[in-house]
Amino acid sequence: MLLCETRWFPPVFHSGPYPVSAPDKNAAPAAAQTTNFLRNIIDAELANGKFAQRGWAGQPGEGSLHDAAAPDPARIRTRFPPEPNGYLHVGHAKSICLNFGLARDYGGVCHMRFDDTNPEKEDQEYVDSILDAIKWLGFSWDANGTHHQYQASDYFDFMYHAAELLIERGMAYIDQQTADEMRANRGTLTEAGKNSPWRDRPVEENLRLFREMKDGKHAEGSMILRAKIDMGSPNINLRDPAIYRIRFAEHHNTGNKWCIYPMYTFAHPIEDALERITHSICTLEFEDQRPFYDWLLGQLRDAGMFSEPLPRQIEFARLNLTYVITSKRKLMQLVNEKHVEGWDDPRMPTIVGLRRRGYTPEAIQLFCERIGVSKGDSWIDYSILEGALRDDLDEKAPRGMAVLDPLKLKLTNWNALFGTGHTEPCSAPVHPHHEAMGVREFNLTPEVWIEREDFQEVPEKGFRRLFPENMARLKYGYVIKCTGCEKDADGNVTVVLAEIVPNTKSGTPGADSVKVKGVITWVSASEGAPAEIRLYDRLFTEAQPDAGGRNFLDVINPNAKRVIQTWIEPGLTNATAGTSFQFERHGYFVADRKDHGQSGKLVFNRTTTLKDSWGK
Ligand code: ATP
Ligand code: MG
């Protein structure tokens, strides 16, 4: 069993072809499965029949309800439980791919659960964006005719009932110590805690006070309900943890019905058990909470509220990605303080940001498969994410030409060769490896745009493109011979001059008659279209932006967005927003979902370059 896998890649690295060319954009790619410690656990449980007797009542409820129902058609149940207080990010994508992916692969179901037990302001905007993000990633919570979308606040009555059961069993008490006293008596890592003077209240008194708490008879902070476990436990989480507190706060779902709210660590196991979850997969920070998770569900089973098999909490290492922040709070700060232009800014690691940047669901799923899951915390290099994207887009993105740093090239023998007014038709494959994707057609004209870097008046050593007397090929067109250039008063080159070498057109028998070493991409000056291109790069200049207490705002990359005016191949003017292309030699670009086509403007985002060039 791989319990301590800390490397970046899963044990088996895909040796291509990657499962990325799914024709249906929303279909999850068939996972080239690699095993991991989670799969090993599930395999073993399924093999020993742990879930064979599990019933499912068709809706969340107590054990007796499920036990009386037919066997669960889902072989396993997992859940994805975000708090609806922000947008999902690439770290959540790991959890989504894991939970929904396991359910898919094992014939199970993954529940979509909003963990909204905190009465703080939660927003419908976040709820909607979370649902959209998961659907876009290619997953669904509909299964066996049921829409498995739940919200934890619907379970408040069950949670209250569970708390009373604990009190009745002598396993919970109302504590009236002040917050300071409680802190002082909690002990430390090396020192046991001290029992509260209220710990041995009679059950009836605890019940009465808890009911009074619920009825709003006591002030916030005046008392709390605590589990009665062991103040001497080496695990601080077992030193009589708080389970219910008074908060006179309105809840977005339950309104003013409640003035007491359960603590997360109490609520979560109950949510899992009500939903008959088999595997409650969470990040490593919760490892120390597992004994309480098991204690609580064990108590409630013994009290008759739940039945075996109880859900099992399993922890995995959260995603840490270099050059990326994955804390909702910090991402919120980037948005609120306007360091970026919103949650869907293409520099953001949010799902909506990645999507607008040009990431595909398949690329994100591929990334999650490649990084695998482990029990050891590690940092994943950003280039792994970009690599997954390139591998996905390389296979499916149509090609096109764009000139990002335009310099005019004049073909001075055009009229002599072709006659005035002639345009020369050229063609190129939409995709070099997929003939079925068709052919692009465009015209060569007497003036074209080329990249400024493709001309050097005095060539440096090894330069093979245009310099006086040298020949190079205009891609898909003719070999040309450079004859010189024109300059402005400051000596800047304004126009490059060249002559067409007759009978050398690509695709004709004469194409190979002249051998050249340089091939140049171009766009017709009269037929190409102007486009705005936004060049995006990593948002931070440091691999671990918030490491060692550093303020991540101090290492924002000021060049993470640059806007340039460019020329693109005429056929690209038909691009619909959200479509990805490979601009030959430059990288992958996507027609911006928001701005492309607005008031006649063409806008493309650079998703990533063709090769990993960061820091080189
Ligand atoms: P934050 O601390 O940024 O608010 P969170 O973990 O509190 O994030 P939730 O909305 O509670 O955010 O997360 C929903 C699920 O996503 C949880 O099960 C959590 O474990 C998982 N998750 C969040 N961040 C990551 C990450 N970086 N890697 C893997 N899983 C993550
Ligand atoms: Mg959280």
XYZ file of C-alpha atoms and ligand atoms in Angstrom:
648
model
C 0.000 0.000 0.000
C 1.340 3.405 -0.950
C 0.887 5.403 2.193
C 3.705 7.826 1.800
C 3.937 8.770 -1.792
C 5.441 12.236 -1.999
C 6.574 12.454 -5.598
C 4.836 14.706 -8.122
C 3.773 12.029 -10.518
C 1.649 8.991 -9.937
C 3.598 5.739 -10.123
C 2.663 5.116 -13.743
C 3.275 8.063 -16.000
C 1.113 8.150 -19.085
C 3.221 7.368 -22.088
C 0.654 8.857 -24.448
C -1.629 8.951 -26.255
C -3.305 10.906 -23.515
C -7.038 10.447 -23.139
C -7.709 14.012 -24.146
C -9.330 14.060 -27.538
C -12.851 13.344 -26.356
C -15.150 14.804 -29.010
C -17.748 15.789 -26.418
C -16.332 18.802 -24.626
C -18.058 17.920 -21.388
C -17.321 14.238 -21.303
C -14.870 13.195 -18.651
C -11.879 11.538 -20.289
C -11.652 7.847 -19.614
C -9.181 7.837 -16.787
C -6.014 5.937 -17.411
C -6.230 4.777 -13.845
C -3.313 4.622 -11.561
C -3.840 3.041 -8.227
C -3.428 4.956 -5.009
C -3.918 4.419 -1.308
C -7.581 5.445 -1.524
C -8.343 2.942 -4.243
C -6.529 0.289 -2.260
C -8.736 0.974 0.755
C -11.933 0.898 -1.308
C -10.884 -2.251 -3.163
C -10.253 -4.039 0.117
C -13.578 -2.929 1.622
C -15.543 -3.962 -1.445
C -13.739 -7.299 -1.482
C -14.642 -8.062 2.130
C -18.275 -7.061 1.626
C -18.246 -4.130 4.054
C -21.052 -2.362 2.203
C -23.069 -5.390 1.113
C -25.917 -4.774 3.593
C -26.073 -0.991 3.190
C -29.534 0.382 2.533
C -30.303 3.795 1.067
C -33.664 5.424 1.710
C -33.440 7.673 -1.341
C -32.843 10.687 0.875
C -30.688 11.578 3.864
C -31.914 10.342 7.226
C -31.208 8.327 10.342
C -29.898 4.770 10.305
C -33.277 3.116 10.834
C -34.654 4.798 7.708
C -31.784 3.516 5.565
C -31.804 0.066 7.148
C -35.481 -0.379 6.290
C -34.842 0.566 2.653
C -33.662 -1.416 -0.350
C -29.919 -2.002 -0.821
C -28.049 1.072 -1.990
C -27.614 0.991 -5.790
C -24.462 3.083 -5.295
C -21.463 0.907 -4.425
C -19.802 3.797 -2.619
C -20.893 7.308 -1.642
C -18.479 10.210 -1.496
C -19.230 13.914 -1.155
C -17.802 17.267 -2.125
C -18.667 19.711 0.678
C -17.627 23.314 -0.064
C -18.594 26.259 2.069
C -20.413 28.641 -0.289
C -18.252 31.596 0.696
C -16.072 32.023 -2.393
C -15.204 30.716 -5.826
C -13.669 27.290 -6.316
C -9.984 27.119 -7.183
C -7.582 24.586 -8.631
C -7.143 23.005 -5.174
C -10.858 22.301 -5.044
C -10.539 20.790 -8.520
C -8.254 18.164 -7.012
C -10.875 17.309 -4.414
C -13.649 17.320 -7.038
C -11.741 15.042 -9.409
C -10.972 12.763 -6.501
C -14.466 12.496 -5.030
C -16.475 12.516 -8.247
C -13.784 10.463 -9.993
C -13.862 7.683 -7.370
C -17.663 7.597 -7.467
C -17.586 7.368 -11.271
C -14.933 4.659 -11.346
C -16.520 2.502 -8.634
C -20.157 2.699 -9.707
C -20.908 5.046 -6.823
C -22.360 8.487 -6.308
C -20.773 11.713 -5.203
C -23.027 14.075 -3.290
C -22.877 17.795 -3.869
C -23.219 19.248 -0.380
C -23.090 22.879 0.621
C -21.561 23.050 4.046
C -23.473 26.051 5.266
C -23.735 25.463 9.007
C -22.064 28.818 9.689
C -24.691 31.539 9.786
C -22.274 34.011 8.227
C -23.148 35.690 4.977
C -23.209 33.214 2.183
C -24.106 34.218 -1.263
C -26.248 32.726 -4.016
C -23.558 33.982 -6.398
C -21.110 31.517 -4.818
C -23.610 28.665 -4.807
C -24.292 29.151 -8.520
C -20.646 29.486 -9.420
C -19.744 26.308 -7.517
C -22.422 24.275 -9.298
C -21.345 25.703 -12.666
C -17.694 24.936 -12.011
C -18.345 21.294 -11.160
C -20.585 20.781 -14.171
C -18.027 22.442 -16.392
C -15.339 20.116 -15.049
C -17.484 17.294 -16.400
C -19.118 15.877 -13.268
C -22.693 15.366 -12.153
C -24.467 14.623 -8.881
C -27.508 13.095 -10.572
C -27.556 9.331 -10.252
C -30.135 6.549 -10.094
C -32.893 9.078 -10.682
C -31.906 11.253 -7.718
C -30.546 14.762 -7.666
C -27.930 14.455 -4.910
C -27.599 18.092 -4.014
C -27.849 18.810 -0.307
C -27.224 21.555 2.168
C -25.979 20.938 5.658
C -28.316 23.515 7.180
C -31.250 21.273 6.251
C -29.945 18.914 8.934
C -30.083 21.332 11.877
C -32.962 19.400 13.469
C -30.979 16.160 13.275
C -27.931 17.863 14.750
C -29.947 19.246 17.616
C -31.399 15.808 18.233
C -27.906 14.284 18.173
C -26.774 16.813 20.789
C -29.669 15.897 23.089
C -28.830 12.211 22.661
C -25.279 12.913 23.803
C -26.548 14.856 26.807
C -28.924 12.052 27.733
C -26.073 9.561 27.543
C -24.013 11.744 29.892
C -21.636 12.509 27.040
C -22.142 16.273 26.768
C -22.525 19.143 29.222
C -23.213 22.845 29.334
C -20.087 24.745 30.266
C -20.305 28.242 31.721
C -16.610 28.999 31.988
C -15.527 32.205 30.291
C -13.647 31.885 27.020
C -10.423 32.780 28.869
C -10.992 30.141 31.523
C -11.691 27.552 28.893
C -8.519 28.427 27.040
C -6.456 28.301 30.230
C -7.934 24.934 31.238
C -7.471 23.353 27.861
C -3.823 22.543 28.582
C -1.063 22.382 26.003
C 0.603 19.803 23.801
C 2.725 18.726 26.761
C 0.303 19.394 29.600
C -3.082 17.815 30.287
C -6.156 20.040 30.494
C -8.244 20.611 33.635
C -11.835 19.558 34.072
C -14.417 22.317 33.976
C -16.252 22.897 37.287
C -19.480 22.382 35.275
C -18.421 19.030 33.868
C -20.468 16.913 36.255
C -23.790 18.692 36.039
C -26.743 16.326 36.193
C -28.199 15.271 32.849
C -31.535 17.014 33.548
C -29.802 20.325 34.188
C -27.775 20.011 30.992
C -30.919 19.243 29.022
C -32.816 22.151 30.542
C -29.992 24.619 29.882
C -29.461 23.367 26.331
C -33.179 23.813 25.620
C -33.016 27.291 27.114
C -30.042 28.043 24.871
C -32.129 26.970 21.903
C -35.035 29.106 23.095
C -32.868 32.204 23.174
C -32.850 32.551 26.971
C -29.080 32.961 27.288
C -26.659 35.518 25.929
C -24.054 34.790 23.283
C -20.873 33.533 24.922
C -22.534 32.849 28.260
C -22.447 29.077 27.826
C -21.649 26.366 25.303
C -22.346 22.695 24.899
C -19.240 20.520 25.092
C -18.697 16.835 24.437
C -17.551 15.029 27.572
C -14.554 12.971 26.519
C -11.178 13.351 28.227
C -9.413 16.538 29.354
C -6.244 14.479 29.750
C -6.168 13.194 26.183
C -2.877 13.722 24.347
C -5.062 14.768 21.379
C -6.288 18.275 22.235
C -9.285 17.760 19.949
C -10.611 15.189 22.395
C -10.406 17.520 25.409
C -14.130 18.112 25.644
C -14.534 19.916 22.309
C -17.259 22.543 21.924
C -20.148 21.240 19.846
C -22.862 23.927 20.020
C -22.620 27.673 20.541
C -25.065 30.539 20.873
C -25.171 32.913 17.894
C -28.045 35.311 17.437
C -27.508 35.377 13.710
C -29.889 35.000 10.827
C -29.082 32.085 8.551
C -29.643 32.348 4.784
C -31.594 29.083 4.775
C -33.183 28.746 8.197
C -33.712 32.439 8.890
C -34.193 33.135 12.605
C -35.301 29.646 13.550
C -32.040 28.970 15.353
C -29.923 30.975 17.758
C -27.605 28.068 18.439
C -25.352 26.634 15.758
C -23.279 23.423 15.686
C -19.502 23.520 15.400
C -18.099 22.246 12.109
C -16.385 19.233 13.684
C -19.686 18.136 15.211
C -21.802 18.860 12.159
C -19.650 17.232 9.510
C -19.718 13.584 10.703
C -23.487 13.850 11.199
C -23.962 15.210 7.668
C -21.899 12.298 6.341
C -23.838 9.703 8.324
C -27.254 11.111 7.372
C -26.242 10.953 3.719
C -24.930 7.408 4.128
C -21.495 8.479 2.894
C -19.021 5.593 2.808
C -15.801 7.588 2.364
C -15.473 11.075 3.758
C -12.329 12.276 2.046
C -10.732 15.413 3.447
C -7.399 17.193 3.628
C -4.660 16.348 6.119
C -5.463 19.162 8.565
C -8.390 17.043 9.707
C -6.299 14.016 10.630
C -6.297 14.985 14.315
C -10.070 15.322 14.180
C -10.599 11.754 13.048
C -10.723 10.333 16.617
C -13.534 12.764 17.432
C -15.301 11.927 14.146
C -15.218 8.253 15.092
C -16.100 8.878 18.758
C -19.136 10.942 17.831
C -20.523 8.530 15.255
C -19.863 5.623 17.619
C -21.876 7.370 20.363
C -24.734 8.140 18.001
C -24.733 4.578 16.712
C -24.947 3.295 20.282
C -27.786 5.742 20.884
C -29.625 4.240 17.910
C -29.384 7.236 15.599
C -27.013 5.715 13.048
C -26.074 2.224 12.001
C -23.089 0.415 10.567
C -21.261 0.768 8.299
C -20.525 4.261 9.547
C -18.779 6.704 7.212
C -15.019 6.587 7.304
C -12.873 9.708 7.232
C -9.750 9.441 5.083
C -7.250 12.268 4.684
C -5.119 13.187 1.681
C -2.557 15.901 0.990
C -4.033 19.147 -0.267
C -2.786 20.609 -3.519
C -0.025 23.165 -3.188
C 0.852 24.569 -6.586
C 3.911 26.745 -7.156
C 3.279 30.374 -8.164
C -0.322 29.967 -7.063
C -2.353 30.923 -3.986
C -5.067 28.469 -2.963
C -6.651 30.191 -0.022
C -10.134 31.541 -0.602
C -9.476 34.388 1.804
C -6.362 35.534 -0.058
C -8.003 35.143 -3.448
C -10.851 37.292 -2.144
C -8.265 39.904 -1.146
C -6.797 39.911 -4.672
C -10.275 40.579 -6.040
C -11.460 43.091 -3.442
C -8.267 45.116 -3.541
C -8.358 45.053 -7.340
C -4.986 43.407 -7.902
C -6.883 41.428 -10.530
C -10.009 42.233 -12.507
C -12.398 39.812 -10.806
C -12.814 36.159 -9.848
C -12.624 35.162 -13.505
C -9.514 37.176 -14.299
C -7.392 34.815 -16.427
C -4.516 35.241 -13.948
C -6.619 33.740 -11.151
C -6.343 30.046 -10.162
C -10.118 29.898 -9.762
C -11.986 27.466 -12.001
C -13.666 30.431 -13.737
C -10.275 32.108 -14.144
C -8.635 28.988 -15.560
C -11.563 28.546 -17.904
C -11.320 32.091 -19.168
C -7.576 31.674 -19.530
C -8.296 28.800 -21.935
C -7.919 25.755 -19.709
C -10.122 22.826 -20.686
C -11.918 20.465 -18.294
C -9.942 17.618 -19.833
C -6.635 19.349 -19.088
C -7.577 19.921 -15.457
C -8.715 16.324 -15.057
C -5.524 15.110 -16.683
C -3.506 17.275 -14.307
C -5.334 15.823 -11.304
C -4.675 12.286 -12.525
C -0.999 13.000 -13.070
C -0.412 14.469 -9.629
C -2.267 11.578 -8.005
C -3.176 11.518 -4.326
C -0.900 10.910 -1.432
C -0.623 11.270 2.304
C 2.473 13.439 2.111
C 2.353 17.196 1.708
C 4.328 18.455 -1.262
C 4.447 21.227 -3.819
C 3.420 20.538 -7.378
C 5.275 22.501 -10.004
C 3.138 24.864 -12.045
C 4.675 23.434 -15.210
C 2.817 20.165 -14.565
C -0.477 22.026 -14.906
C 0.682 23.752 -18.086
C 2.044 20.479 -19.435
C -1.357 18.813 -19.056
C -2.920 21.727 -20.889
C -0.447 21.546 -23.779
C -0.964 17.810 -24.101
C -4.708 18.310 -24.294
C -4.724 21.291 -26.648
C -1.996 20.028 -28.957
C -4.333 17.264 -30.050
C -7.419 19.323 -30.616
C -6.701 23.005 -31.119
C -7.070 24.295 -34.688
C -4.003 26.122 -35.942
C -3.716 29.671 -37.168
C -1.127 32.348 -37.766
C -0.829 35.572 -35.824
C 1.868 38.225 -35.796
C 2.375 39.526 -32.276
C 5.074 42.133 -32.895
C 4.286 43.323 -36.418
C 6.828 44.638 -38.922
C 5.823 45.306 -42.538
C 7.398 43.209 -45.301
C 7.088 44.388 -48.913
C 7.490 41.929 -51.785
C 9.037 44.215 -54.373
C 8.826 41.966 -57.463
C 5.106 41.186 -56.939
C 3.728 43.218 -59.840
C 6.429 42.033 -62.234
C 5.759 38.431 -61.291
C 1.969 38.297 -60.883
C 0.620 41.607 -62.225
C -1.023 44.392 -60.247
C -3.969 43.515 -58.053
C -3.187 39.787 -57.894
C -3.575 37.868 -54.658
C -2.013 34.427 -54.381
C -4.127 31.703 -52.708
C -2.373 29.620 -50.055
C -3.620 26.795 -47.881
C -2.602 25.084 -44.654
C -3.956 22.214 -42.588
C -6.242 23.138 -39.709
C -4.327 20.506 -37.728
C -1.069 18.955 -38.929
C -1.999 15.476 -37.648
C -5.731 15.423 -38.241
C -6.515 15.797 -41.917
C -10.214 15.467 -41.196
C -10.183 18.821 -39.439
C -9.837 20.390 -42.886
C -7.880 23.108 -44.605
C -7.414 26.842 -43.959
C -7.312 29.156 -46.930
C -5.837 32.629 -47.087
C -4.086 34.838 -49.624
C -0.539 35.968 -49.934
C -0.490 39.674 -50.870
C 2.316 42.098 -51.818
C 2.544 43.399 -48.261
C 2.495 41.173 -45.197
C 3.168 41.462 -41.473
C 6.060 39.474 -40.059
C 7.496 39.304 -36.539
C 9.971 42.050 -35.831
C 12.409 39.462 -34.477
C 12.486 37.724 -37.873
C 14.599 40.429 -39.458
C 18.133 41.441 -38.493
C 19.934 43.961 -40.632
C 23.233 42.657 -39.342
C 22.554 39.031 -38.433
C 23.931 37.588 -35.251
C 25.717 34.244 -35.485
C 23.343 31.400 -36.338
C 20.418 33.660 -37.311
C 18.606 31.992 -40.219
C 15.676 34.166 -40.984
C 15.645 37.467 -42.905
C 18.759 39.578 -43.426
C 20.039 41.143 -46.608
C 20.802 38.559 -49.318
C 19.431 35.674 -47.208
C 16.522 33.484 -48.243
C 13.744 32.147 -46.027
C 10.292 30.716 -46.625
C 7.031 32.499 -45.937
C 5.223 29.542 -44.355
C 2.711 27.907 -46.761
C 3.862 30.456 -49.408
C 7.045 31.206 -51.335
C 10.719 31.329 -50.628
C 11.745 34.983 -50.523
C 15.083 36.702 -50.701
C 15.668 39.710 -48.460
C 17.027 42.744 -50.305
C 17.187 45.343 -47.527
C 15.010 47.537 -45.360
C 13.647 51.048 -44.841
C 14.175 53.031 -41.643
C 12.747 56.071 -39.929
C 14.724 59.130 -38.886
C 15.754 57.402 -35.634
C 17.162 54.423 -37.454
C 14.314 52.043 -36.545
C 13.475 49.532 -39.218
C 9.987 50.308 -40.595
C 9.791 48.032 -43.628
C 11.652 44.928 -44.736
C 12.149 44.496 -48.479
C 12.272 41.134 -50.231
C 11.699 39.453 -53.571
C 9.719 36.325 -54.233
C 11.802 33.467 -55.647
C 9.584 32.177 -58.508
C 8.358 28.578 -58.633
C 9.054 27.804 -54.973
C 5.535 27.752 -53.617
C 4.800 25.272 -50.828
C 2.935 22.238 -52.074
C 4.155 22.595 -55.683
C 6.851 20.470 -57.366
C 9.291 23.402 -57.193
C 8.943 23.834 -53.450
C 12.161 21.978 -52.706
C 14.158 23.460 -55.551
C 15.628 26.036 -53.207
C 16.713 24.931 -49.750
C 16.255 27.442 -46.941
C 16.874 27.179 -43.215
C 14.362 29.703 -41.940
C 10.553 29.553 -42.078
C 8.575 32.655 -41.212
C 4.984 33.036 -40.092
C 3.079 35.973 -41.540
C -0.303 37.615 -41.973
C -1.453 39.500 -45.057
C -1.402 43.254 -44.424
C -4.495 43.855 -46.564
C -6.512 40.755 -45.610
C -5.442 39.998 -42.017
C -7.468 41.350 -39.126
C -6.360 43.417 -36.153
C -6.774 41.702 -32.792
C -6.013 42.497 -29.195
C -3.980 39.810 -27.516
C -3.583 39.591 -23.765
C -0.363 37.914 -22.795
C -0.767 36.260 -19.419
C 1.909 34.922 -17.196
C 2.257 33.656 -13.624
C 0.635 35.934 -11.094
C 3.528 35.744 -8.634
C 7.265 36.015 -9.061
C 8.001 33.601 -6.213
C 7.276 29.887 -6.302
C 5.773 29.953 -2.812
C 4.159 33.386 -2.676
C 3.019 33.192 0.944
C 5.853 31.086 2.350
C 7.466 31.964 5.657
C 4.938 34.628 6.562
C 5.712 36.698 3.463
C 2.963 39.011 2.279
C 1.942 37.506 -1.043
C 0.932 40.957 -2.298
C 4.619 41.931 -2.263
C 5.473 39.356 -4.906
C 2.740 39.968 -7.452
C 4.201 39.754 -10.947
C 3.599 43.198 -12.513
C 4.005 41.656 -15.970
C 1.436 38.916 -15.490
C -0.794 40.728 -17.977
C 0.390 42.606 -21.048
C -1.922 43.803 -23.794
C -0.646 43.993 -27.380
C -2.159 44.896 -30.736
C -1.564 42.201 -33.331
C -2.607 40.864 -36.734
C -4.310 37.529 -37.206
C -5.059 35.238 -40.129
C -8.368 36.310 -41.761
C -10.111 32.982 -41.026
C -9.657 33.560 -37.290
C -12.125 36.432 -37.392
C -14.879 33.789 -37.299
C -13.659 32.426 -33.960
C -16.417 32.181 -31.389
C -15.757 33.238 -27.818
C -14.253 30.423 -25.786
C -12.610 28.600 -28.709
C -8.950 27.653 -28.367
C -6.307 27.824 -31.093
C -2.671 27.185 -31.508
C -1.123 30.261 -33.052
C 1.773 28.652 -34.855
C 5.093 29.103 -33.066
C 3.519 31.302 -30.346
C 1.429 29.023 -28.198
C -2.201 28.419 -27.286
C -4.740 31.211 -27.340
C -8.427 31.382 -26.582
C -11.019 33.855 -27.836
C -11.911 35.673 -24.631
C -15.276 34.614 -23.202
C -16.224 38.099 -22.128
C -14.691 40.587 -24.494
C -14.155 38.785 -27.801
C -16.566 40.049 -30.440
C -17.803 42.924 -28.266
C -18.157 46.128 -30.322
C -16.423 44.435 -33.217
C -13.189 43.859 -31.306
C -11.334 40.543 -31.524
C -9.709 39.595 -28.214
C -7.562 36.538 -27.530
C -5.931 35.410 -24.291
C -2.632 33.619 -24.361
C -3.316 30.445 -22.427
C 0.266 29.226 -22.475
C 3.333 29.260 -24.663
C 4.281 26.225 -26.763
C 7.122 25.297 -24.462
C 7.830 25.894 -20.818
C 10.009 28.978 -20.937
C 9.519 30.306 -17.411
C 12.779 31.540 -15.920
C 14.747 30.603 -19.034
P -10.127 27.764 2.172
O -9.310 27.372 3.367
O -9.352 28.364 1.060
O -11.370 28.517 2.523
P -11.521 25.348 2.345
O -10.797 24.070 2.409
O -12.053 25.887 3.606
O -10.609 26.383 1.577
P -14.020 24.435 1.413
O -15.040 25.170 0.649
O -14.326 24.067 2.807
O -12.700 25.305 1.318
O -13.490 23.186 0.599
C -14.285 22.198 0.019
C -13.465 20.969 -0.172
O -12.342 21.240 -1.005
C -12.936 20.468 1.147
O -13.268 19.095 1.254
C -11.463 20.675 1.072
O -10.780 19.625 1.688
C -11.176 20.711 -0.424
N -10.023 21.568 -0.718
C -9.909 22.888 -0.493
N -8.687 23.330 -0.840
C -8.005 22.261 -1.323
C -6.678 22.050 -1.852
N -5.790 23.044 -1.957
N -6.339 20.807 -2.258
C -7.226 19.802 -2.169
N -8.468 19.921 -1.681
C -8.870 21.129 -1.259
Mg -13.453 25.278 4.894
